[in-house]
Amino acid sequence: LFQTEESKKEFIVLIEYYLDTGESISSLAQYYTDWLNDIIEEQFFFRETGHYRYSVAADVDELFYENQFYMKTYMIGLSLSTYLMGSHAQYVTFFEKALQAFPKGKRFLEVGPGHGVYFIKAIQQTDYKQYLGIDISEKAVELCYEMVKRRLSETVLDKIAVEKKDFFALDEKDTFDAVVIGEVLEHVEHPEAFLHKVYDITTDKSFIYLTTVVNCPQKDHIFLFHSVDEIEKLYHENGFEIIDSLYIPTNGYSMEKAIKKKAAINTAHVLKKIIL
Protein backbone atom coordinates (compact mmCIF):
# COMPACT_ATOMS: atom_id res chain seq x y z
CA LEU A 1 0.00 0.00 0.00
CA PHE A 2 2.73 2.50 0.97
CA GLN A 3 5.51 3.63 -1.36
CA THR A 4 8.16 3.45 1.37
CA GLU A 5 8.46 2.65 5.06
CA GLU A 6 8.93 6.40 5.61
CA SER A 7 5.59 7.19 3.97
CA LYS A 8 3.92 4.61 6.22
CA LYS A 9 5.39 6.34 9.27
CA GLU A 10 4.22 9.72 7.99
CA PHE A 11 0.71 8.36 7.48
CA ILE A 12 0.63 7.10 11.06
CA VAL A 13 1.76 10.54 12.27
CA LEU A 14 -1.04 12.14 10.24
CA ILE A 15 -3.65 9.78 11.70
CA GLU A 16 -2.37 10.43 15.23
CA TYR A 17 -2.58 14.16 14.60
CA TYR A 18 -6.24 13.94 13.55
CA LEU A 19 -7.07 11.72 16.52
CA ASP A 20 -5.50 14.34 18.79
CA THR A 21 -7.80 16.97 17.30
CA GLY A 22 -10.87 14.95 18.28
CA GLU A 23 -11.49 12.90 15.16
CA SER A 24 -11.99 9.13 15.33
CA ILE A 25 -10.90 6.32 13.03
CA SER A 26 -14.55 6.03 12.02
CA SER A 27 -14.88 9.72 11.09
CA LEU A 28 -11.60 9.68 9.16
CA ALA A 29 -12.72 6.61 7.23
CA GLN A 30 -16.02 8.36 6.46
CA TYR A 31 -14.30 11.52 5.19
CA TYR A 32 -12.07 9.48 2.90
CA THR A 33 -15.00 7.40 1.65
CA ASP A 34 -17.05 10.54 0.97
CA TRP A 35 -14.11 12.02 -0.94
CA LEU A 36 -13.83 8.89 -3.10
CA ASN A 37 -17.60 8.71 -3.68
CA ASP A 38 -17.63 12.33 -4.85
CA ILE A 39 -14.94 11.49 -7.41
CA ILE A 40 -16.87 8.44 -8.67
CA GLU A 41 -20.05 10.51 -9.02
CA GLU A 42 -18.27 13.19 -11.03
CA GLN A 43 -16.58 10.57 -13.23
CA PHE A 44 -19.97 9.24 -14.27
CA PHE A 45 -21.14 12.77 -15.04
CA PHE A 46 -17.99 13.46 -17.08
CA ARG A 47 -18.33 10.27 -19.11
CA GLU A 48 -21.94 11.10 -19.94
CA THR A 49 -21.44 14.76 -20.82
CA GLY A 50 -17.77 15.23 -21.76
CA HIS A 51 -17.42 18.26 -19.47
CA TYR A 52 -17.13 19.13 -15.80
CA ARG A 53 -20.26 19.91 -13.80
CA TYR A 54 -19.26 23.53 -13.10
CA SER A 55 -17.30 26.07 -15.11
CA VAL A 56 -17.80 29.31 -13.15
CA ALA A 57 -15.68 30.13 -10.11
CA ALA A 58 -18.49 31.93 -8.27
CA ASP A 59 -20.57 28.74 -8.27
CA VAL A 60 -17.94 26.58 -6.61
CA ASP A 61 -16.94 29.37 -4.23
CA GLU A 62 -20.43 29.43 -2.75
CA LEU A 63 -21.07 25.69 -2.84
CA PHE A 64 -17.72 24.48 -1.61
CA TYR A 65 -15.00 26.95 -0.54
CA GLU A 66 -17.37 28.94 1.69
CA ASN A 67 -18.93 25.75 3.08
CA GLN A 68 -17.10 25.15 6.36
CA PHE A 69 -18.22 21.54 6.88
CA TYR A 70 -17.56 20.50 3.30
CA MET A 71 -14.08 22.01 3.32
CA LYS A 72 -13.19 20.25 6.55
CA THR A 73 -14.26 16.80 5.37
CA TYR A 74 -12.87 17.35 1.86
CA MET A 75 -9.47 18.52 3.10
CA ILE A 76 -9.09 15.68 5.58
CA GLY A 77 -10.11 13.13 2.94
CA LEU A 78 -7.65 14.68 0.50
CA SER A 79 -4.83 14.63 3.03
CA LEU A 80 -5.38 10.91 3.64
CA SER A 81 -5.26 10.31 -0.12
CA THR A 82 -1.72 11.71 -0.11
CA TYR A 83 -0.63 8.35 1.31
CA LEU A 84 -3.46 5.98 0.38
CA MET A 85 -3.82 6.77 -3.32
CA GLY A 86 -0.92 5.60 -5.49
CA SER A 87 -0.91 8.59 -7.83
CA HIS A 88 -0.87 11.08 -4.95
CA ALA A 89 1.90 9.17 -3.19
CA GLN A 90 4.05 9.47 -6.34
CA TYR A 91 3.48 13.22 -6.21
CA VAL A 92 5.05 13.32 -2.74
CA THR A 93 8.21 11.52 -3.87
CA PHE A 94 8.58 13.79 -6.90
CA PHE A 95 8.02 16.93 -4.80
CA GLU A 96 10.61 15.93 -2.21
CA LYS A 97 13.16 15.21 -4.92
CA ALA A 98 12.47 18.56 -6.60
CA LEU A 99 12.89 20.42 -3.30
CA GLN A 100 16.41 19.06 -2.87
CA ALA A 101 17.65 21.28 -5.70
CA PHE A 102 16.29 24.40 -3.95
CA PRO A 103 17.05 23.83 -0.24
CA LYS A 104 17.20 27.46 0.90
CA GLY A 105 16.23 31.00 0.06
CA LYS A 106 14.44 34.08 1.36
CA ARG A 107 10.74 33.69 0.63
CA PHE A 108 8.71 30.51 0.02
CA LEU A 109 5.10 30.70 -1.16
CA GLU A 110 2.49 27.97 -1.46
CA VAL A 111 -0.78 28.90 -3.13
CA GLY A 112 -3.62 26.70 -1.93
CA PRO A 113 -1.81 24.79 0.84
CA GLY A 114 -5.12 23.18 1.78
CA HIS A 115 -4.61 20.47 4.38
CA GLY A 116 -1.00 21.52 4.92
CA VAL A 117 0.83 18.25 4.23
CA TYR A 118 3.01 19.68 1.43
CA PHE A 119 3.50 22.97 3.23
CA ILE A 120 4.85 21.17 6.28
CA LYS A 121 7.10 18.97 4.15
CA ALA A 122 8.62 22.05 2.54
CA ILE A 123 9.24 23.69 5.92
CA GLN A 124 10.81 20.52 7.34
CA GLN A 125 13.06 19.88 4.34
CA THR A 126 14.21 23.39 3.39
CA ASP A 127 15.62 26.49 5.04
CA TYR A 128 13.84 29.63 3.83
CA LYS A 129 13.66 32.80 5.90
CA GLN A 130 9.89 33.12 5.42
CA TYR A 131 7.14 30.65 4.51
CA LEU A 132 3.78 31.98 3.35
CA GLY A 133 0.70 29.92 2.53
CA ILE A 134 -2.37 31.58 1.05
CA ASP A 135 -5.82 30.16 0.31
CA ILE A 136 -9.23 31.59 -0.58
CA SER A 137 -11.01 29.24 1.82
CA GLU A 138 -11.17 30.40 5.44
CA LYS A 139 -11.59 26.80 6.59
CA ALA A 140 -8.57 25.60 4.60
CA VAL A 141 -6.46 28.35 6.19
CA GLU A 142 -7.67 27.33 9.64
CA LEU A 143 -6.95 23.62 9.04
CA CYS A 144 -3.53 24.28 7.54
CA TYR A 145 -2.32 26.60 10.29
CA GLU A 146 -3.65 24.34 13.02
CA MET A 147 -1.60 21.49 11.58
CA VAL A 148 1.46 23.73 11.30
CA LYS A 149 1.16 24.79 14.96
CA ARG A 150 0.69 21.27 16.27
CA ARG A 151 3.26 19.44 14.15
CA LEU A 152 6.15 21.89 13.90
CA SER A 153 8.53 23.21 16.51
CA GLU A 154 7.71 26.57 18.09
CA THR A 155 11.16 27.76 17.06
CA VAL A 156 10.09 27.96 13.39
CA LEU A 157 6.58 29.34 13.84
CA ASP A 158 7.74 32.97 13.78
CA LYS A 159 8.73 32.65 10.13
CA ILE A 160 5.50 30.94 9.01
CA ALA A 161 2.24 32.62 7.99
CA VAL A 162 -0.95 31.11 6.59
CA GLU A 163 -3.46 33.67 5.35
CA LYS A 164 -6.83 33.93 3.64
CA LYS A 165 -5.77 35.92 0.62
CA ASP A 166 -6.39 36.25 -3.10
CA PHE A 167 -3.31 35.21 -5.05
CA PHE A 168 -3.73 38.21 -7.32
CA ALA A 169 -3.59 40.57 -4.35
CA LEU A 170 0.11 39.80 -3.81
CA ASP A 171 2.35 42.78 -4.40
CA GLU A 172 4.25 42.29 -7.66
CA LYS A 173 7.20 44.20 -6.16
CA ASP A 174 7.75 41.28 -3.78
CA THR A 175 9.36 38.27 -5.42
CA PHE A 176 9.57 34.72 -4.11
CA ASP A 177 12.46 32.29 -4.31
CA ALA A 178 10.02 29.38 -4.39
CA VAL A 179 6.41 29.16 -5.56
CA VAL A 180 4.38 25.98 -5.17
CA ILE A 181 0.92 25.71 -6.70
CA GLY A 182 -0.54 22.25 -6.25
CA GLU A 183 -3.87 21.23 -7.75
CA VAL A 184 -5.07 24.79 -8.31
CA LEU A 185 -5.12 25.48 -12.06
CA GLU A 186 -8.10 23.17 -12.60
CA HIS A 187 -10.03 25.15 -9.98
CA VAL A 188 -9.88 28.49 -11.82
CA GLU A 189 -11.56 29.89 -14.92
CA HIS A 190 -8.39 31.34 -16.46
CA PRO A 191 -5.22 29.37 -15.66
CA GLU A 192 -3.15 31.63 -17.91
CA ALA A 193 -3.86 34.54 -15.55
CA PHE A 194 -2.38 32.49 -12.70
CA LEU A 195 0.73 31.87 -14.76
CA HIS A 196 1.06 35.58 -15.56
CA LYS A 197 1.04 36.27 -11.82
CA VAL A 198 3.59 33.52 -11.15
CA TYR A 199 5.81 35.12 -13.78
CA ASP A 200 5.49 38.53 -12.11
CA ILE A 201 6.45 37.35 -8.61
CA THR A 202 9.42 35.11 -9.50
CA THR A 203 12.91 35.45 -10.93
CA ASP A 204 14.79 33.21 -13.33
CA LYS A 205 16.40 31.61 -10.25
CA SER A 206 13.12 30.77 -8.48
CA PHE A 207 11.88 27.25 -7.81
CA ILE A 208 8.46 26.93 -9.47
CA TYR A 209 6.44 23.78 -8.89
CA LEU A 210 2.98 23.21 -10.36
CA THR A 211 0.62 20.26 -10.45
CA THR A 212 -2.67 19.89 -12.27
CA VAL A 213 -4.80 17.24 -13.95
CA VAL A 214 -6.10 16.06 -17.32
CA ASN A 215 -9.67 14.72 -17.69
CA CYS A 216 -10.10 14.59 -13.92
CA PRO A 217 -13.61 15.53 -12.80
CA GLN A 218 -14.23 16.56 -9.21
CA LYS A 219 -16.96 18.71 -7.74
CA ASP A 220 -14.88 21.89 -7.65
CA HIS A 221 -12.87 21.40 -10.85
CA ILE A 222 -13.97 23.96 -13.42
CA PHE A 223 -11.18 24.15 -16.02
CA LEU A 224 -10.81 21.04 -18.17
CA PHE A 225 -7.39 20.23 -19.57
CA HIS A 226 -7.78 17.67 -22.36
CA SER A 227 -4.14 16.60 -22.67
CA VAL A 228 -0.67 16.90 -21.16
CA ASP A 229 0.41 18.71 -24.34
CA GLU A 230 -2.21 21.37 -23.68
CA ILE A 231 -0.82 21.98 -20.19
CA GLU A 232 2.79 22.13 -21.32
CA LYS A 233 1.91 24.44 -24.20
CA LEU A 234 0.28 26.76 -21.67
CA TYR A 235 3.47 26.82 -19.59
CA HIS A 236 5.68 27.53 -22.60
CA GLU A 237 3.40 30.26 -23.97
CA ASN A 238 3.43 32.08 -20.63
CA GLY A 239 7.19 32.33 -20.26
CA PHE A 240 8.33 29.12 -18.59
CA GLU A 241 10.78 26.37 -19.43
CA ILE A 242 10.01 22.85 -18.21
CA ILE A 243 12.90 21.53 -16.09
CA ASP A 244 11.32 18.28 -14.95
CA SER A 245 7.95 16.58 -15.23
CA LEU A 246 5.88 13.67 -13.97
CA TYR A 247 2.79 12.11 -15.55
CA ILE A 248 0.68 9.69 -13.53
CA PRO A 249 -2.27 8.02 -15.28
CA THR A 250 -4.96 6.75 -12.91
CA ASN A 251 -6.34 3.21 -12.67
CA GLY A 252 -2.89 1.76 -13.29
CA TYR A 253 -3.21 2.66 -16.98
CA SER A 254 -0.28 3.30 -19.29
CA MET A 255 -0.14 6.79 -20.78
CA GLU A 256 -1.32 5.38 -24.10
CA LYS A 257 -4.34 3.69 -22.55
CA ALA A 258 -5.21 6.74 -20.44
CA ILE A 259 -5.15 8.98 -23.51
CA LYS A 260 -7.26 6.53 -25.53
CA LYS A 261 -9.87 6.16 -22.78
CA LYS A 262 -9.73 9.84 -21.76
CA ALA A 263 -8.90 8.73 -18.23
CA ALA A 264 -7.48 11.08 -15.63
CA ILE A 265 -3.78 11.92 -15.71
CA ASN A 266 -2.04 13.70 -12.83
CA THR A 267 0.80 16.01 -13.86
CA ALA A 268 3.61 17.72 -11.97
CA HIS A 269 6.15 20.15 -13.41
CA VAL A 270 9.19 21.97 -12.19
CA LEU A 271 9.45 25.20 -14.17
CA LYS A 272 11.96 27.95 -14.74
CA LYS A 273 11.01 31.49 -15.64
CA ILE A 274 12.44 32.65 -18.97
CA ILE A 275 13.40 36.32 -19.05
CA LEU A 276 11.62 37.75 -22.09
mmCIF file with all atom_site columns, C-alpha atoms in Angstrom, residues 21-111:
data_model
loop_
_atom_site.group_PDB
_atom_site.id
_atom_site.type_symbol
_atom_site.label_atom_id
_atom_site.label_alt_id
_atom_site.label_comp_id
_atom_site.label_asym_id
_atom_site.label_entity_id
_atom_site.label_seq_id
_atom_site.pdbx_PDB_ins_code
_atom_site.Cartn_x
_atom_site.Cartn_y
_atom_site.Cartn_z
_atom_site.occupancy
_atom_site.B_iso_or_equiv
_atom_site.pdbx_formal_charge
_atom_site.auth_seq_id
_atom_site.auth_comp_id
_atom_site.auth_asym_id
_atom_site.auth_atom_id
_atom_site.pdbx_PDB_model_num
ATOM 1  C CA . THR A 1 21  ? -7.801  16.973 17.297  1.00 0.00 ? 21  THR A CA 1
ATOM 2  C CA . GLY A 1 22  ? -10.871 14.948 18.279  1.00 0.00 ? 22  GLY A CA 1
ATOM 3  C CA . GLU A 1 23  ? -11.490 12.904 15.162  1.00 0.00 ? 23  GLU A CA 1
ATOM 4  C CA . SER A 1 24  ? -11.986 9.130  15.325  1.00 0.00 ? 24  SER A CA 1
ATOM 5  C CA . ILE A 1 25  ? -10.900 6.324  13.026  1.00 0.00 ? 25  ILE A CA 1
ATOM 6  C CA . SER A 1 26  ? -14.549 6.031  12.018  1.00 0.00 ? 26  SER A CA 1
ATOM 7  C CA . SER A 1 27  ? -14.881 9.718  11.090  1.00 0.00 ? 27  SER A CA 1
ATOM 8  C CA . LEU A 1 28  ? -11.598 9.685  9.158   1.00 0.00 ? 28  LEU A CA 1
ATOM 9  C CA . ALA A 1 29  ? -12.722 6.615  7.225   1.00 0.00 ? 29  ALA A CA 1
ATOM 10 C CA . GLN A 1 30  ? -16.023 8.360  6.459   1.00 0.00 ? 30  GLN A CA 1
ATOM 11 C CA . TYR A 1 31  ? -14.305 11.520 5.193   1.00 0.00 ? 31  TYR A CA 1
ATOM 12 C CA . TYR A 1 32  ? -12.070 9.479  2.901   1.00 0.00 ? 32  TYR A CA 1
ATOM 13 C CA . THR A 1 33  ? -15.000 7.400  1.651   1.00 0.00 ? 33  THR A CA 1
ATOM 14 C CA . ASP A 1 34  ? -17.048 10.537 0.974   1.00 0.00 ? 34  ASP A CA 1
ATOM 15 C CA . TRP A 1 35  ? -14.112 12.020 -0.944  1.00 0.00 ? 35  TRP A CA 1
ATOM 16 C CA . LEU A 1 36  ? -13.828 8.890  -3.096  1.00 0.00 ? 36  LEU A CA 1
ATOM 17 C CA . ASN A 1 37  ? -17.597 8.714  -3.682  1.00 0.00 ? 37  ASN A CA 1
ATOM 18 C CA . ASP A 1 38  ? -17.627 12.330 -4.851  1.00 0.00 ? 38  ASP A CA 1
ATOM 19 C CA . ILE A 1 39  ? -14.943 11.489 -7.411  1.00 0.00 ? 39  ILE A CA 1
ATOM 20 C CA . ILE A 1 40  ? -16.866 8.445  -8.672  1.00 0.00 ? 40  ILE A CA 1
ATOM 21 C CA . GLU A 1 41  ? -20.046 10.506 -9.019  1.00 0.00 ? 41  GLU A CA 1
ATOM 22 C CA . GLU A 1 42  ? -18.271 13.190 -11.027 1.00 0.00 ? 42  GLU A CA 1
ATOM 23 C CA . GLN A 1 43  ? -16.583 10.572 -13.235 1.00 0.00 ? 43  GLN A CA 1
ATOM 24 C CA . PHE A 1 44  ? -19.966 9.238  -14.270 1.00 0.00 ? 44  PHE A CA 1
ATOM 25 C CA . PHE A 1 45  ? -21.141 12.773 -15.041 1.00 0.00 ? 45  PHE A CA 1
ATOM 26 C CA . PHE A 1 46  ? -17.994 13.455 -17.079 1.00 0.00 ? 46  PHE A CA 1
ATOM 27 C CA . ARG A 1 47  ? -18.332 10.272 -19.113 1.00 0.00 ? 47  ARG A CA 1
ATOM 28 C CA . GLU A 1 48  ? -21.937 11.100 -19.942 1.00 0.00 ? 48  GLU A CA 1
ATOM 29 C CA . THR A 1 49  ? -21.444 14.762 -20.820 1.00 0.00 ? 49  THR A CA 1
ATOM 30 C CA . GLY A 1 50  ? -17.767 15.229 -21.757 1.00 0.00 ? 50  GLY A CA 1
ATOM 31 C CA . HIS A 1 51  ? -17.417 18.257 -19.466 1.00 0.00 ? 51  HIS A CA 1
ATOM 32 C CA . TYR A 1 52  ? -17.126 19.131 -15.796 1.00 0.00 ? 52  TYR A CA 1
ATOM 33 C CA . ARG A 1 53  ? -20.261 19.910 -13.797 1.00 0.00 ? 53  ARG A CA 1
ATOM 34 C CA . TYR A 1 54  ? -19.264 23.531 -13.101 1.00 0.00 ? 54  TYR A CA 1
ATOM 35 C CA . SER A 1 55  ? -17.299 26.070 -15.108 1.00 0.00 ? 55  SER A CA 1
ATOM 36 C CA . VAL A 1 56  ? -17.803 29.310 -13.146 1.00 0.00 ? 56  VAL A CA 1
ATOM 37 C CA . ALA A 1 57  ? -15.678 30.135 -10.115 1.00 0.00 ? 57  ALA A CA 1
ATOM 38 C CA . ALA A 1 58  ? -18.487 31.926 -8.272  1.00 0.00 ? 58  ALA A CA 1
ATOM 39 C CA . ASP A 1 59  ? -20.570 28.744 -8.272  1.00 0.00 ? 59  ASP A CA 1
ATOM 40 C CA . VAL A 1 60  ? -17.942 26.579 -6.615  1.00 0.00 ? 60  VAL A CA 1
ATOM 41 C CA . ASP A 1 61  ? -16.940 29.368 -4.228  1.00 0.00 ? 61  ASP A CA 1
ATOM 42 C CA . GLU A 1 62  ? -20.425 29.428 -2.748  1.00 0.00 ? 62  GLU A CA 1
ATOM 43 C CA . LEU A 1 63  ? -21.071 25.693 -2.844  1.00 0.00 ? 63  LEU A CA 1
ATOM 44 C CA . PHE A 1 64  ? -17.715 24.480 -1.607  1.00 0.00 ? 64  PHE A CA 1
ATOM 45 C CA . TYR A 1 65  ? -15.001 26.949 -0.538  1.00 0.00 ? 65  TYR A CA 1
ATOM 46 C CA . GLU A 1 66  ? -17.372 28.935 1.687   1.00 0.00 ? 66  GLU A CA 1
ATOM 47 C CA . ASN A 1 67  ? -18.933 25.751 3.083   1.00 0.00 ? 67  ASN A CA 1
ATOM 48 C CA . GLN A 1 68  ? -17.101 25.149 6.363   1.00 0.00 ? 68  GLN A CA 1
ATOM 49 C CA . PHE A 1 69  ? -18.221 21.543 6.876   1.00 0.00 ? 69  PHE A CA 1
ATOM 50 C CA . TYR A 1 70  ? -17.559 20.501 3.298   1.00 0.00 ? 70  TYR A CA 1
ATOM 51 C CA . MET A 1 71  ? -14.079 22.013 3.319   1.00 0.00 ? 71  MET A CA 1
ATOM 52 C CA . LYS A 1 72  ? -13.186 20.248 6.551   1.00 0.00 ? 72  LYS A CA 1
ATOM 53 C CA . THR A 1 73  ? -14.262 16.797 5.373   1.00 0.00 ? 73  THR A CA 1
ATOM 54 C CA . TYR A 1 74  ? -12.869 17.346 1.864   1.00 0.00 ? 74  TYR A CA 1
ATOM 55 C CA . MET A 1 75  ? -9.467  18.518 3.102   1.00 0.00 ? 75  MET A CA 1
ATOM 56 C CA . ILE A 1 76  ? -9.090  15.678 5.577   1.00 0.00 ? 76  ILE A CA 1
ATOM 57 C CA . GLY A 1 77  ? -10.113 13.133 2.943   1.00 0.00 ? 77  GLY A CA 1
ATOM 58 C CA . LEU A 1 78  ? -7.653  14.679 0.496   1.00 0.00 ? 78  LEU A CA 1
ATOM 59 C CA . SER A 1 79  ? -4.826  14.631 3.034   1.00 0.00 ? 79  SER A CA 1
ATOM 60 C CA . LEU A 1 80  ? -5.382  10.907 3.635   1.00 0.00 ? 80  LEU A CA 1
ATOM 61 C CA . SER A 1 81  ? -5.263  10.310 -0.122  1.00 0.00 ? 81  SER A CA 1
ATOM 62 C CA . THR A 1 82  ? -1.722  11.706 -0.113  1.00 0.00 ? 82  THR A CA 1
ATOM 63 C CA . TYR A 1 83  ? -0.628  8.354  1.305   1.00 0.00 ? 83  TYR A CA 1
ATOM 64 C CA . LEU A 1 84  ? -3.459  5.976  0.382   1.00 0.00 ? 84  LEU A CA 1
ATOM 65 C CA . MET A 1 85  ? -3.819  6.766  -3.323  1.00 0.00 ? 85  MET A CA 1
ATOM 66 C CA . GLY A 1 86  ? -0.924  5.605  -5.489  1.00 0.00 ? 86  GLY A CA 1
ATOM 67 C CA . SER A 1 87  ? -0.910  8.594  -7.833  1.00 0.00 ? 87  SER A CA 1
ATOM 68 C CA . HIS A 1 88  ? -0.875  11.076 -4.946  1.00 0.00 ? 88  HIS A CA 1
ATOM 69 C CA . ALA A 1 89  ? 1.901   9.166  -3.192  1.00 0.00 ? 89  ALA A CA 1
ATOM 70 C CA . GLN A 1 90  ? 4.048   9.471  -6.335  1.00 0.00 ? 90  GLN A CA 1
ATOM 71 C CA . TYR A 1 91  ? 3.476   13.218 -6.212  1.00 0.00 ? 91  TYR A CA 1
ATOM 72 C CA . VAL A 1 92  ? 5.052   13.317 -2.743  1.00 0.00 ? 92  VAL A CA 1
ATOM 73 C CA . THR A 1 93  ? 8.212   11.519 -3.868  1.00 0.00 ? 93  THR A CA 1
ATOM 74 C CA . PHE A 1 94  ? 8.582   13.794 -6.901  1.00 0.00 ? 94  PHE A CA 1
ATOM 75 C CA . PHE A 1 95  ? 8.017   16.930 -4.798  1.00 0.00 ? 95  PHE A CA 1
ATOM 76 C CA . GLU A 1 96  ? 10.611  15.933 -2.209  1.00 0.00 ? 96  GLU A CA 1
ATOM 77 C CA . LYS A 1 97  ? 13.163  15.213 -4.916  1.00 0.00 ? 97  LYS A CA 1
ATOM 78 C CA . ALA A 1 98  ? 12.473  18.564 -6.600  1.00 0.00 ? 98  ALA A CA 1
ATOM 79 C CA . LEU A 1 99  ? 12.886  20.422 -3.296  1.00 0.00 ? 99  LEU A CA 1
ATOM 80 C CA . GLN A 1 100 ? 16.410  19.055 -2.872  1.00 0.00 ? 100 GLN A CA 1
ATOM 81 C CA . ALA A 1 101 ? 17.646  21.283 -5.699  1.00 0.00 ? 101 ALA A CA 1
ATOM 82 C CA . PHE A 1 102 ? 16.289  24.405 -3.948  1.00 0.00 ? 102 PHE A CA 1
ATOM 83 C CA . PRO A 1 103 ? 17.053  23.831 -0.240  1.00 0.00 ? 103 PRO A CA 1
ATOM 84 C CA . LYS A 1 104 ? 17.199  27.457 0.902   1.00 0.00 ? 104 LYS A CA 1
ATOM 85 C CA . GLY A 1 105 ? 16.226  30.999 0.056   1.00 0.00 ? 105 GLY A CA 1
ATOM 86 C CA . LYS A 1 106 ? 14.442  34.083 1.359   1.00 0.00 ? 106 LYS A CA 1
ATOM 87 C CA . ARG A 1 107 ? 10.739  33.687 0.632   1.00 0.00 ? 107 ARG A CA 1
ATOM 88 C CA . PHE A 1 108 ? 8.714   30.514 0.024   1.00 0.00 ? 108 PHE A CA 1
ATOM 89 C CA . LEU A 1 109 ? 5.100   30.701 -1.164  1.00 0.00 ? 109 LEU A CA 1
ATOM 90 C CA . GLU A 1 110 ? 2.490   27.974 -1.455  1.00 0.00 ? 110 GLU A CA 1
ATOM 91 C CA . VAL A 1 111 ? -0.784  28.896 -3.134  1.00 0.00 ? 111 VAL A CA 1
#
